PDB file of C-alpha atoms and ligand atoms in Angstrom:
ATOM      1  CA  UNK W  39     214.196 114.396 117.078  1.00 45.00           C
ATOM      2  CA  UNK W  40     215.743 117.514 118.634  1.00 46.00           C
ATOM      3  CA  UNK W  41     219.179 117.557 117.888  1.00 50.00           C
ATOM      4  CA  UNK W  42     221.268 120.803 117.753  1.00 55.00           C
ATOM      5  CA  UNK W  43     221.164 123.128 121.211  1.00 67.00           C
ATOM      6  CA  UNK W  44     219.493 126.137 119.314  1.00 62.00           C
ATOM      7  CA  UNK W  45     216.305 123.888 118.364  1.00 54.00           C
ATOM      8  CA  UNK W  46     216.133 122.239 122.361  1.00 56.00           C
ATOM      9  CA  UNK W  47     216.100 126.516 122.997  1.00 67.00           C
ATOM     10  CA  UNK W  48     213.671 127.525 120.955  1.00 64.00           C
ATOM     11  CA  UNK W  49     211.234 124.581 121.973  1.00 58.00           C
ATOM     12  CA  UNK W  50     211.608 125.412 125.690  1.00 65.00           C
ATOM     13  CA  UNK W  51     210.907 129.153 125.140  1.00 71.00           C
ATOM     14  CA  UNK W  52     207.858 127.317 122.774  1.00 66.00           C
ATOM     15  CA  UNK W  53     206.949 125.587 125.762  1.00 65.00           C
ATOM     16  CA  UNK W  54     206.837 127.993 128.232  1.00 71.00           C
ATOM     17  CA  UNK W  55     204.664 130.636 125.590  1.00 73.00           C
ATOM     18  CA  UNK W  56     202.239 128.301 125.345  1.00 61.00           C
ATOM     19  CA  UNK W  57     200.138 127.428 121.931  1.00 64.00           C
ATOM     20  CA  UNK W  58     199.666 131.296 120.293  1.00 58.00           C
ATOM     21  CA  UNK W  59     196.181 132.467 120.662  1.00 62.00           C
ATOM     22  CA  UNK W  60     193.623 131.120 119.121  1.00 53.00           C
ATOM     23  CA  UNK W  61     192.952 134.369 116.235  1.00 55.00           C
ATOM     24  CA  UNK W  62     189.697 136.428 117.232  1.00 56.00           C
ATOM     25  CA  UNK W  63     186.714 136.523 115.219  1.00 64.00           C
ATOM     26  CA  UNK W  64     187.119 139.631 113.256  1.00 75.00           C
ATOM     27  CA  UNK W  65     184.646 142.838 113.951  1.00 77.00           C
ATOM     28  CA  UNK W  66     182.638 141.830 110.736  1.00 75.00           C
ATOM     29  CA  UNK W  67     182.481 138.307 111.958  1.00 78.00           C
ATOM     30  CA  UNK W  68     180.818 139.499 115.183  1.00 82.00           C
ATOM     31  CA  UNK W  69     178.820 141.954 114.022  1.00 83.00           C
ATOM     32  CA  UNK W  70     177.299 139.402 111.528  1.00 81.00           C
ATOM     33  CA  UNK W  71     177.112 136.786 113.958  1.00 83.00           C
ATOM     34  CA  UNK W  72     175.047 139.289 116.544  1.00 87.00           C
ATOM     35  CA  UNK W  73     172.706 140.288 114.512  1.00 88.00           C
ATOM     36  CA  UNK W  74     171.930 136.974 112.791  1.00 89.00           C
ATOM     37  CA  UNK W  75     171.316 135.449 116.561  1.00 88.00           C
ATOM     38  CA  UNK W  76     169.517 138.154 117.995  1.00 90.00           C
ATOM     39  CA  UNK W  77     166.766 138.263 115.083  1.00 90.00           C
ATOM     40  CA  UNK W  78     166.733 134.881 115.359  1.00 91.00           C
ATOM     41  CA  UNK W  79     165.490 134.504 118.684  1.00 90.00           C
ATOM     42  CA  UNK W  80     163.047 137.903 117.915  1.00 92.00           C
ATOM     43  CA  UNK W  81     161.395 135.986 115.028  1.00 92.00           C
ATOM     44  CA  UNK W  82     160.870 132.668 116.985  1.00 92.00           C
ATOM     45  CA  UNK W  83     159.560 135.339 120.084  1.00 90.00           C
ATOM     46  CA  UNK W  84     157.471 137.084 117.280  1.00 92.00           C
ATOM     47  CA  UNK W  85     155.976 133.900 116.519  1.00 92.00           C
ATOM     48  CA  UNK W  86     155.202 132.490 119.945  1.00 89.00           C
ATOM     49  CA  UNK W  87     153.055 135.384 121.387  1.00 88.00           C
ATOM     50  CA  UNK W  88     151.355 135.754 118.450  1.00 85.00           C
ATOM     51  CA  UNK W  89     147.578 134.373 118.134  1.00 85.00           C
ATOM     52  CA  UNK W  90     145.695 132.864 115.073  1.00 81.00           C
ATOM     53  CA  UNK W  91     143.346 134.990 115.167  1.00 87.00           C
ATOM     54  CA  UNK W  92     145.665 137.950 114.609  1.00 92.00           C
ATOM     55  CA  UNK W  93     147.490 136.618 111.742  1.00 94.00           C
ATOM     56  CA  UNK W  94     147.944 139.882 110.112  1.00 96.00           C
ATOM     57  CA  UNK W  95     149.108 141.334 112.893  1.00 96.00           C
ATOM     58  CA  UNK W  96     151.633 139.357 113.784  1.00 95.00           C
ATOM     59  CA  UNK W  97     152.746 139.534 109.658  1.00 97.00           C
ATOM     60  CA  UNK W  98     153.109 143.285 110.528  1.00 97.00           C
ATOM     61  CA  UNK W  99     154.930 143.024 113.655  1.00 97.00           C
ATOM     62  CA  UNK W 100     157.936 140.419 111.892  1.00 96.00           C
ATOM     63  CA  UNK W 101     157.955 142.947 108.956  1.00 97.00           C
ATOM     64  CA  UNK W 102     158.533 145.730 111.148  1.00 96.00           C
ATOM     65  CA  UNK W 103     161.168 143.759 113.137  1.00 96.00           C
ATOM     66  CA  UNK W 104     162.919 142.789 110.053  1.00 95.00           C
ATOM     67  CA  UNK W 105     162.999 146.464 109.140  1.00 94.00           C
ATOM     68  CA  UNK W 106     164.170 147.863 112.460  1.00 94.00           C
ATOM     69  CA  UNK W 107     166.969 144.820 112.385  1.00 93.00           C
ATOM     70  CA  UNK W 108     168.046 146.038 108.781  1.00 91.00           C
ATOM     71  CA  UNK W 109     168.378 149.432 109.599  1.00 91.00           C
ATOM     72  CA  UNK W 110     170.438 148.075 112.679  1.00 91.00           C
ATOM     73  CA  UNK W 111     172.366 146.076 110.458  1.00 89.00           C
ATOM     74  CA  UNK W 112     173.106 148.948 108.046  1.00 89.00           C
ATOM     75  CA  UNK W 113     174.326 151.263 110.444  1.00 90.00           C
ATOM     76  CA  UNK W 114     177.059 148.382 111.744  1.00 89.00           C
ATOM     77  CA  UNK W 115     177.846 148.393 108.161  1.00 88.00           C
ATOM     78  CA  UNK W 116     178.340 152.456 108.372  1.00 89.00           C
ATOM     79  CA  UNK W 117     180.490 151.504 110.980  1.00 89.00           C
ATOM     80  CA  UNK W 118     182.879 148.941 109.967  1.00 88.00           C
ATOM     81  CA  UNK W 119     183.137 150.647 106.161  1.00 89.00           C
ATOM     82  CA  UNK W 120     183.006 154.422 107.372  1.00 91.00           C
ATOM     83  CA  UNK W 121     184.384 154.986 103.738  1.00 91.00           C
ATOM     84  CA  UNK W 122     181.312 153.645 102.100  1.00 90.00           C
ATOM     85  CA  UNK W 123     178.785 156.370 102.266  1.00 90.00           C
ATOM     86  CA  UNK W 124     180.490 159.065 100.533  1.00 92.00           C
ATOM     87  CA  UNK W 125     180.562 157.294  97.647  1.00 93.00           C
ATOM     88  CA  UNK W 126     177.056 155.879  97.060  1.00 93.00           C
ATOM     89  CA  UNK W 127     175.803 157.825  94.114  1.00 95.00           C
ATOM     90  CA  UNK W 128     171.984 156.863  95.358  1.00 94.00           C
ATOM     91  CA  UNK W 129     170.214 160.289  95.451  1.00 93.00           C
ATOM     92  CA  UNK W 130     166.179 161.250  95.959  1.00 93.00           C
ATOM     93  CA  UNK W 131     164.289 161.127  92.497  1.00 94.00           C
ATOM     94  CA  UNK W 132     166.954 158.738  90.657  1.00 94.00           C
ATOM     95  CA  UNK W 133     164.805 155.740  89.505  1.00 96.00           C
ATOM     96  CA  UNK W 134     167.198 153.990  87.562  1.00 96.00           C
ATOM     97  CA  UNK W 135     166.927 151.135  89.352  1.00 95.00           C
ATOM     98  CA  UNK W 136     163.085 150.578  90.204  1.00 97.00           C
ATOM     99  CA  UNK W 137     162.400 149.447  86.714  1.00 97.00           C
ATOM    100  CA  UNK W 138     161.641 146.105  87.698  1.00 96.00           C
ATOM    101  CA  UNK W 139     159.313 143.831  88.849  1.00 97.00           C
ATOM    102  CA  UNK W 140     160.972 142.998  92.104  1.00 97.00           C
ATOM    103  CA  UNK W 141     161.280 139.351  93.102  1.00 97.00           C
ATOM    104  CA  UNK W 142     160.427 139.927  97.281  1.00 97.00           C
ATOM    105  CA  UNK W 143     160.702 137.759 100.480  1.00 97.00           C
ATOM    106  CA  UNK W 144     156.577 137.590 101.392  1.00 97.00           C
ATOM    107  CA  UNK W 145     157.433 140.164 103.872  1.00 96.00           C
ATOM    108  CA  UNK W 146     158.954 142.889 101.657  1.00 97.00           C
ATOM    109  CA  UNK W 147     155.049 142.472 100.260  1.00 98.00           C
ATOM    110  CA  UNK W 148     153.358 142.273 103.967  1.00 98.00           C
ATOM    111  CA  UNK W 149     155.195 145.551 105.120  1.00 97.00           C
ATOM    112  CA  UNK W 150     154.577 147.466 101.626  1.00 98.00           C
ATOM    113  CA  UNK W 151     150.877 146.295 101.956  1.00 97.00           C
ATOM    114  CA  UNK W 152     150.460 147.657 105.309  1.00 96.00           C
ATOM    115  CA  UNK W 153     151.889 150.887 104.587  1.00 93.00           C
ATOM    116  CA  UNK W 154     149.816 151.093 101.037  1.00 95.00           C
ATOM    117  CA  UNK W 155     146.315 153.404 101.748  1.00 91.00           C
ATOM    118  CA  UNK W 156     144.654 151.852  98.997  1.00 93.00           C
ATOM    119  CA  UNK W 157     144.770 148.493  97.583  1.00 93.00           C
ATOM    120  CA  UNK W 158     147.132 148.295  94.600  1.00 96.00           C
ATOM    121  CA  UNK W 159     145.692 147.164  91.095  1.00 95.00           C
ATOM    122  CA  UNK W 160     148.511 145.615  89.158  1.00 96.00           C
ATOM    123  CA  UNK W 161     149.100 142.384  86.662  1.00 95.00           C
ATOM    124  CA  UNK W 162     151.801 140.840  84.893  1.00 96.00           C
ATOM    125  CA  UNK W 163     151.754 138.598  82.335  1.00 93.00           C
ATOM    126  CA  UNK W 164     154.752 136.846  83.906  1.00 96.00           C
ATOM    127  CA  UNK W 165     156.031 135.368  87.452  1.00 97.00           C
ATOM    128  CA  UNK W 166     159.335 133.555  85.408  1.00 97.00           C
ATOM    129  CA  UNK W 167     162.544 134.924  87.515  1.00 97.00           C
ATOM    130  CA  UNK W 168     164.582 135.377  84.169  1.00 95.00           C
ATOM    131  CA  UNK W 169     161.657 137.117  82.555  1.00 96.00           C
ATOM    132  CA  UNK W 170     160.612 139.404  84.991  1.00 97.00           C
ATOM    133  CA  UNK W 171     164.834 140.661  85.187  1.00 95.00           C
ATOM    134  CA  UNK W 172     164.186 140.959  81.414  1.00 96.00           C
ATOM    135  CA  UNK W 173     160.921 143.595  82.165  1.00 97.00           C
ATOM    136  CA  UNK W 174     161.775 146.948  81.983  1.00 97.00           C
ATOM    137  CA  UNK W 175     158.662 148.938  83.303  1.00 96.00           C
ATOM    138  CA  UNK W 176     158.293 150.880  86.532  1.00 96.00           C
ATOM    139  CA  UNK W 177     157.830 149.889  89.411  1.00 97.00           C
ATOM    140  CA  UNK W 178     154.511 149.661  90.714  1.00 97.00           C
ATOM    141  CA  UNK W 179     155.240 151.755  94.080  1.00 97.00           C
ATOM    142  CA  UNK W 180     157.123 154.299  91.908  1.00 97.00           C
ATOM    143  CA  UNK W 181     155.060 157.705  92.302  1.00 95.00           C
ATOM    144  CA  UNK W 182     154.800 159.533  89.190  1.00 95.00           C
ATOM    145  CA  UNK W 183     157.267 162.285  90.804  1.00 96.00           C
ATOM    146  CA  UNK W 184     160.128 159.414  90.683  1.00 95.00           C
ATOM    147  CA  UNK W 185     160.194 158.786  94.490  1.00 96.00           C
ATOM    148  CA  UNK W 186     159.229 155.810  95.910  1.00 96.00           C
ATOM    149  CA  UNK W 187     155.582 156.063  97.088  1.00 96.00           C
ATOM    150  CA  UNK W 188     156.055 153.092  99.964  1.00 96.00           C
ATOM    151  CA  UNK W 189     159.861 154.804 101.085  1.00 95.00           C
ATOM    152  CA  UNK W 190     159.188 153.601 104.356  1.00 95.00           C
ATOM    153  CA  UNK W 191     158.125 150.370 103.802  1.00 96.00           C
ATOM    154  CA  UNK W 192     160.052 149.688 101.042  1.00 96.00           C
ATOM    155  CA  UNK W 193     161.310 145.993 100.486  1.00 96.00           C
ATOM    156  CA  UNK W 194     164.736 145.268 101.772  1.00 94.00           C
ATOM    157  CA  UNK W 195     166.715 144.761  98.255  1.00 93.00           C
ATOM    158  CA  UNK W 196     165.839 148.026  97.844  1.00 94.00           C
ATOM    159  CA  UNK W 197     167.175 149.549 101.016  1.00 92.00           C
ATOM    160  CA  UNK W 198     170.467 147.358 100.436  1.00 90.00           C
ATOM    161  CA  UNK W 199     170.872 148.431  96.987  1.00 90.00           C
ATOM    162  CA  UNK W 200     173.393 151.127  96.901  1.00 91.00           C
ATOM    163  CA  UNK W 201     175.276 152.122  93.452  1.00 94.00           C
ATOM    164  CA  UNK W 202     178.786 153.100  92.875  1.00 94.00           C
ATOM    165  CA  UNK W 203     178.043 154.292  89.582  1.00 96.00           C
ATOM    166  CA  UNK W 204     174.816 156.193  88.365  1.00 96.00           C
ATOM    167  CA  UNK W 205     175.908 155.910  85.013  1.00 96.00           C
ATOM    168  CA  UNK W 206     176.185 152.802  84.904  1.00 96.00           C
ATOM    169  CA  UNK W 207     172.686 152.040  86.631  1.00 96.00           C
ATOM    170  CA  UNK W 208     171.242 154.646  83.955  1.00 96.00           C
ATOM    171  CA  UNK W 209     172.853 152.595  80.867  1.00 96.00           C
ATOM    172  CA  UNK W 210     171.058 149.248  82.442  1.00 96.00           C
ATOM    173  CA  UNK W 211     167.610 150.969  81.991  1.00 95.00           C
ATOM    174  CA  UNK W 212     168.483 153.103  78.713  1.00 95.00           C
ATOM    175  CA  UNK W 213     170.028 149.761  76.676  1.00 96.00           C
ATOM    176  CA  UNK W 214     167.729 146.966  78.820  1.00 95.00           C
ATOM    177  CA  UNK W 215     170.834 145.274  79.822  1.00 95.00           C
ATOM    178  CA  UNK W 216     168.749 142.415  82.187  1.00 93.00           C
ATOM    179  CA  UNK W 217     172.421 140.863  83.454  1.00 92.00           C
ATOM    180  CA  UNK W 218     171.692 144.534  85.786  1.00 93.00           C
ATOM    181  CA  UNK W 219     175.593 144.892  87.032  1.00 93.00           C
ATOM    182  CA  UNK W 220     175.847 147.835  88.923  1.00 94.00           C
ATOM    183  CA  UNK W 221     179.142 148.460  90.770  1.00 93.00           C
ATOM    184  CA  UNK W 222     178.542 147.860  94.469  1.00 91.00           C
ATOM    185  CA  UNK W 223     180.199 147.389  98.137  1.00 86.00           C
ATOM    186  CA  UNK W 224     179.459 144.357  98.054  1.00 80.00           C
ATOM    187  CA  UNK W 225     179.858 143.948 101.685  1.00 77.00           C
ATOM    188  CA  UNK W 226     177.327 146.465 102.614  1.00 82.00           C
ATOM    189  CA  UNK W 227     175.391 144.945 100.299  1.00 82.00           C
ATOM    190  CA  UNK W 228     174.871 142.342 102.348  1.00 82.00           C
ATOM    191  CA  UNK W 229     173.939 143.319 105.397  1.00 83.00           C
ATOM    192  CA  UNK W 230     170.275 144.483 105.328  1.00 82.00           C
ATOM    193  CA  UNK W 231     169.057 140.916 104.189  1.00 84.00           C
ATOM    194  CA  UNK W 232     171.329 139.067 106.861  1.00 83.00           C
ATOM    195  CA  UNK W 233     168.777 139.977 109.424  1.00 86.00           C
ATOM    196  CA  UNK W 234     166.155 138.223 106.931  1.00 90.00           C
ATOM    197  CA  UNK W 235     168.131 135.537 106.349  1.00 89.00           C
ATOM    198  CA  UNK W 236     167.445 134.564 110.019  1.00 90.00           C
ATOM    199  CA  UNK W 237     163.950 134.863 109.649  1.00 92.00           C
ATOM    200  CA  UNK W 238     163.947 133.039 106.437  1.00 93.00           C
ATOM    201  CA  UNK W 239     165.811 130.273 108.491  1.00 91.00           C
ATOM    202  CA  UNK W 240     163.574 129.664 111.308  1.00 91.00           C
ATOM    203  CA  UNK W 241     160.944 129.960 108.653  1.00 92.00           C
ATOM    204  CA  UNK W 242     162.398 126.973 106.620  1.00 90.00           C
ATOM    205  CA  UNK W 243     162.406 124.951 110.053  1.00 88.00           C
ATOM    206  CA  UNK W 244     159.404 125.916 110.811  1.00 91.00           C
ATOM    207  CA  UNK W 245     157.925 125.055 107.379  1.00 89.00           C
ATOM    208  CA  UNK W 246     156.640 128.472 106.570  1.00 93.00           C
ATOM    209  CA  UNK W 247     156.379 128.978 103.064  1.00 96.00           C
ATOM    210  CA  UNK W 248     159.643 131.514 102.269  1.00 97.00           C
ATOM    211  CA  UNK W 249     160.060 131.302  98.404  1.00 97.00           C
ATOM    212  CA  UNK W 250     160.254 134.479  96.760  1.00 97.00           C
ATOM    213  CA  UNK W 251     157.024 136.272  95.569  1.00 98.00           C
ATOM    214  CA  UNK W 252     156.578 139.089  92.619  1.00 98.00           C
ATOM    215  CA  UNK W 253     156.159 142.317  94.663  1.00 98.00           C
ATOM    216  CA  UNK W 254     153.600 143.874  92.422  1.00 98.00           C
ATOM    217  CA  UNK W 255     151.106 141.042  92.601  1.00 98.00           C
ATOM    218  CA  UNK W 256     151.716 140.020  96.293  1.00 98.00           C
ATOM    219  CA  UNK W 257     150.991 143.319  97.531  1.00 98.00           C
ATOM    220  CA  UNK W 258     147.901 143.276  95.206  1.00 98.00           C
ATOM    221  CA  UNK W 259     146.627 139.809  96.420  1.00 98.00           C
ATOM    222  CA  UNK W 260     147.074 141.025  99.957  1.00 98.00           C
ATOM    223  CA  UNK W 261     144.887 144.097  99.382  1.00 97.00           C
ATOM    224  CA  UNK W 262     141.886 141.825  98.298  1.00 96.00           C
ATOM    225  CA  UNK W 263     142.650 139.652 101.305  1.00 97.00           C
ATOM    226  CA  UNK W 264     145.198 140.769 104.036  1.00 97.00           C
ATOM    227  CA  UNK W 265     143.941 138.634 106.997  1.00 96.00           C
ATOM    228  CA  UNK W 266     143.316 135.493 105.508  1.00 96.00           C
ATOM    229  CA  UNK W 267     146.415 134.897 103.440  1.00 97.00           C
ATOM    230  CA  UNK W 268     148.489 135.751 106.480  1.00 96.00           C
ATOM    231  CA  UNK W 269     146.857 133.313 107.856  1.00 95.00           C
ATOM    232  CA  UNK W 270     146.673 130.605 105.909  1.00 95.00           C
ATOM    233  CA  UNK W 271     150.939 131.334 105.203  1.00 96.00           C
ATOM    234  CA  UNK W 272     152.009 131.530 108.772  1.00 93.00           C
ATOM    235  CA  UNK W 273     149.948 128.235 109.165  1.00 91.00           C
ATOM    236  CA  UNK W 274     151.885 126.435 106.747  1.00 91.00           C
ATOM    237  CA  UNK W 275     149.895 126.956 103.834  1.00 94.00           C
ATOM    238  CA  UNK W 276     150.638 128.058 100.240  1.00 96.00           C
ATOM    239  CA  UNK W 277     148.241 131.011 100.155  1.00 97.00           C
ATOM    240  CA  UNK W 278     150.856 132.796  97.871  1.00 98.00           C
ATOM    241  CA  UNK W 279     151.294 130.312  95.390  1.00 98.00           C
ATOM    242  CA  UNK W 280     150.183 132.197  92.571  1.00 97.00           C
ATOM    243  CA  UNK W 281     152.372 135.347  92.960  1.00 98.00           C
ATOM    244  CA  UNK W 282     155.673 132.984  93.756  1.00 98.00           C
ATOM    245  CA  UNK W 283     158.395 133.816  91.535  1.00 98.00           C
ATOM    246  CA  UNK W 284     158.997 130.490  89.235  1.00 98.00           C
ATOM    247  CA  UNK W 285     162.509 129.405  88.120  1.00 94.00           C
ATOM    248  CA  UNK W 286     163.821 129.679  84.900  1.00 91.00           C
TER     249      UNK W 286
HETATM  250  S1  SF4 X 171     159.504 149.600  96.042  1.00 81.63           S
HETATM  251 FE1  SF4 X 171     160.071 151.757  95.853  1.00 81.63          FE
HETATM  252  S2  SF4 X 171     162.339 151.766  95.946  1.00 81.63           S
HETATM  253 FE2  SF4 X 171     161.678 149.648  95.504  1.00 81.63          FE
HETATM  254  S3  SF4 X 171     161.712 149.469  93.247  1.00 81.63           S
HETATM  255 FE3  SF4 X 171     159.619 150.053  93.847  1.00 81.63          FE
HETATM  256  S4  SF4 X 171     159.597 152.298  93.735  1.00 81.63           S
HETATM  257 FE4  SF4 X 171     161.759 151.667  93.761  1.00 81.63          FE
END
């Protein structure tokens, strides 16, 4: 119960404010939230116009839309951290990093595929997730000059992948440390595979087949057969069962 005058005051002047505004989502909140939605509904458009019989095509066309929607997504990450970019220590020719075989979304593999002019030879001896972080040798794509030979088609981990220390990425490769902590923003990190998250998402609904592949040997299986294992995966199929990364 109210009992003193100076409460009864301040509940009238309560009263008459009104309940406080509900807080605003903050500008990362709708930044995220935009481009989530919006790749959203160009995946499930992506998917409706496209035919059977152009499979492949319509592979091409979500990888591309993925990439346009990362680069989108990066930029609003520009934006909201303008601080960020200075300090990347990322340059041209510093392959620290792409010493790995890369564990991929099926897509990563589809849009370094199309942009490959030859089909890629390439084996592994394992497709074990702590294994391959354990594997030390190049990258497939890595051109002998040290720049990626697939740049613009490369997969999205490595387009988010942004160090804050080159020494440190250089002491990962040099001592095989496979725990790979590099010093981040972890933030911008992020944002490049939001937009694939949404894909991911309506593939999971959809019951598209979105475990994670080895990038090496997907791109490889879909130079012996582009058309027909897009196929059979947008169908529903497993056609990339034996290049999925396995746990453990
Ligand atoms: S795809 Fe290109 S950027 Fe990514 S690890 Fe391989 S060589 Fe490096």
């Amino acid at each position: 119960m109210l009992v003193n005058r100076a409460m009864k005051k301040r509940l009238k002047r309560l009263m008459e404010a009104g309940p406080p505004p509900v807080e605003r989502a903050t500008p990362l909140q709708e930044t995220v939230d935009s481009l989530y939605s919006a790749h959203y509904w160009r995946t499930l458009e992506i998917l409706h116009q496209g035919k059977l019989e152009q499979a492949g095509e319509v592979a091409i066309r979500l990888a591309r839309a993925t990439l346009q929607a990362s680069a989108q997504a990066q930029e609003a990450a520009t934006r909201l951290y303008p601080e960020v970019p200075a300090r990347i220590q990322c340059r041209a020719q510093c392959s620290w990093c792409c010493h790995e075989p890369l564990q991929v979304h099926i897509l990563d593999a589809v849009s370094v595929a199309s942009g490959l002019p030859t089909a890629l030879e390439y084996r592994l001896e394992t497709r074990i997730s702590s294994q391959l972080k354990r594997n030390f040798q190049p990258c497939p794509l890595l051109g002998s000059d040290q720049n990626c030979s697939v740049y613009e088609h490369r997969p999205l981990v490595c387009r988010a992948f942004h160090s804050l220390d080159v020494a440190r990425c250089k002491e990962i490769k040099q001592t095989c440390d496979s725990q790979r902590q590099v010093p981040m923003h972890t933030r911008t990190y992020s944002f490049p595979g939001l937009v694939q998250e949404a894909t991911l998402d309506v593939f999971e609904q959809l019951g598209i087949d979105r475990r994670p592949v080895v990038l090496g040997l997907a791109v490889a299986a879909l130079g012996r057969d582009f058309e027909g294992l897009t196929r059979d995966w947008l169908c529903g199929g497993y056609a990339f069962e034996e290049v999925t990364v396995l746990e453990g």
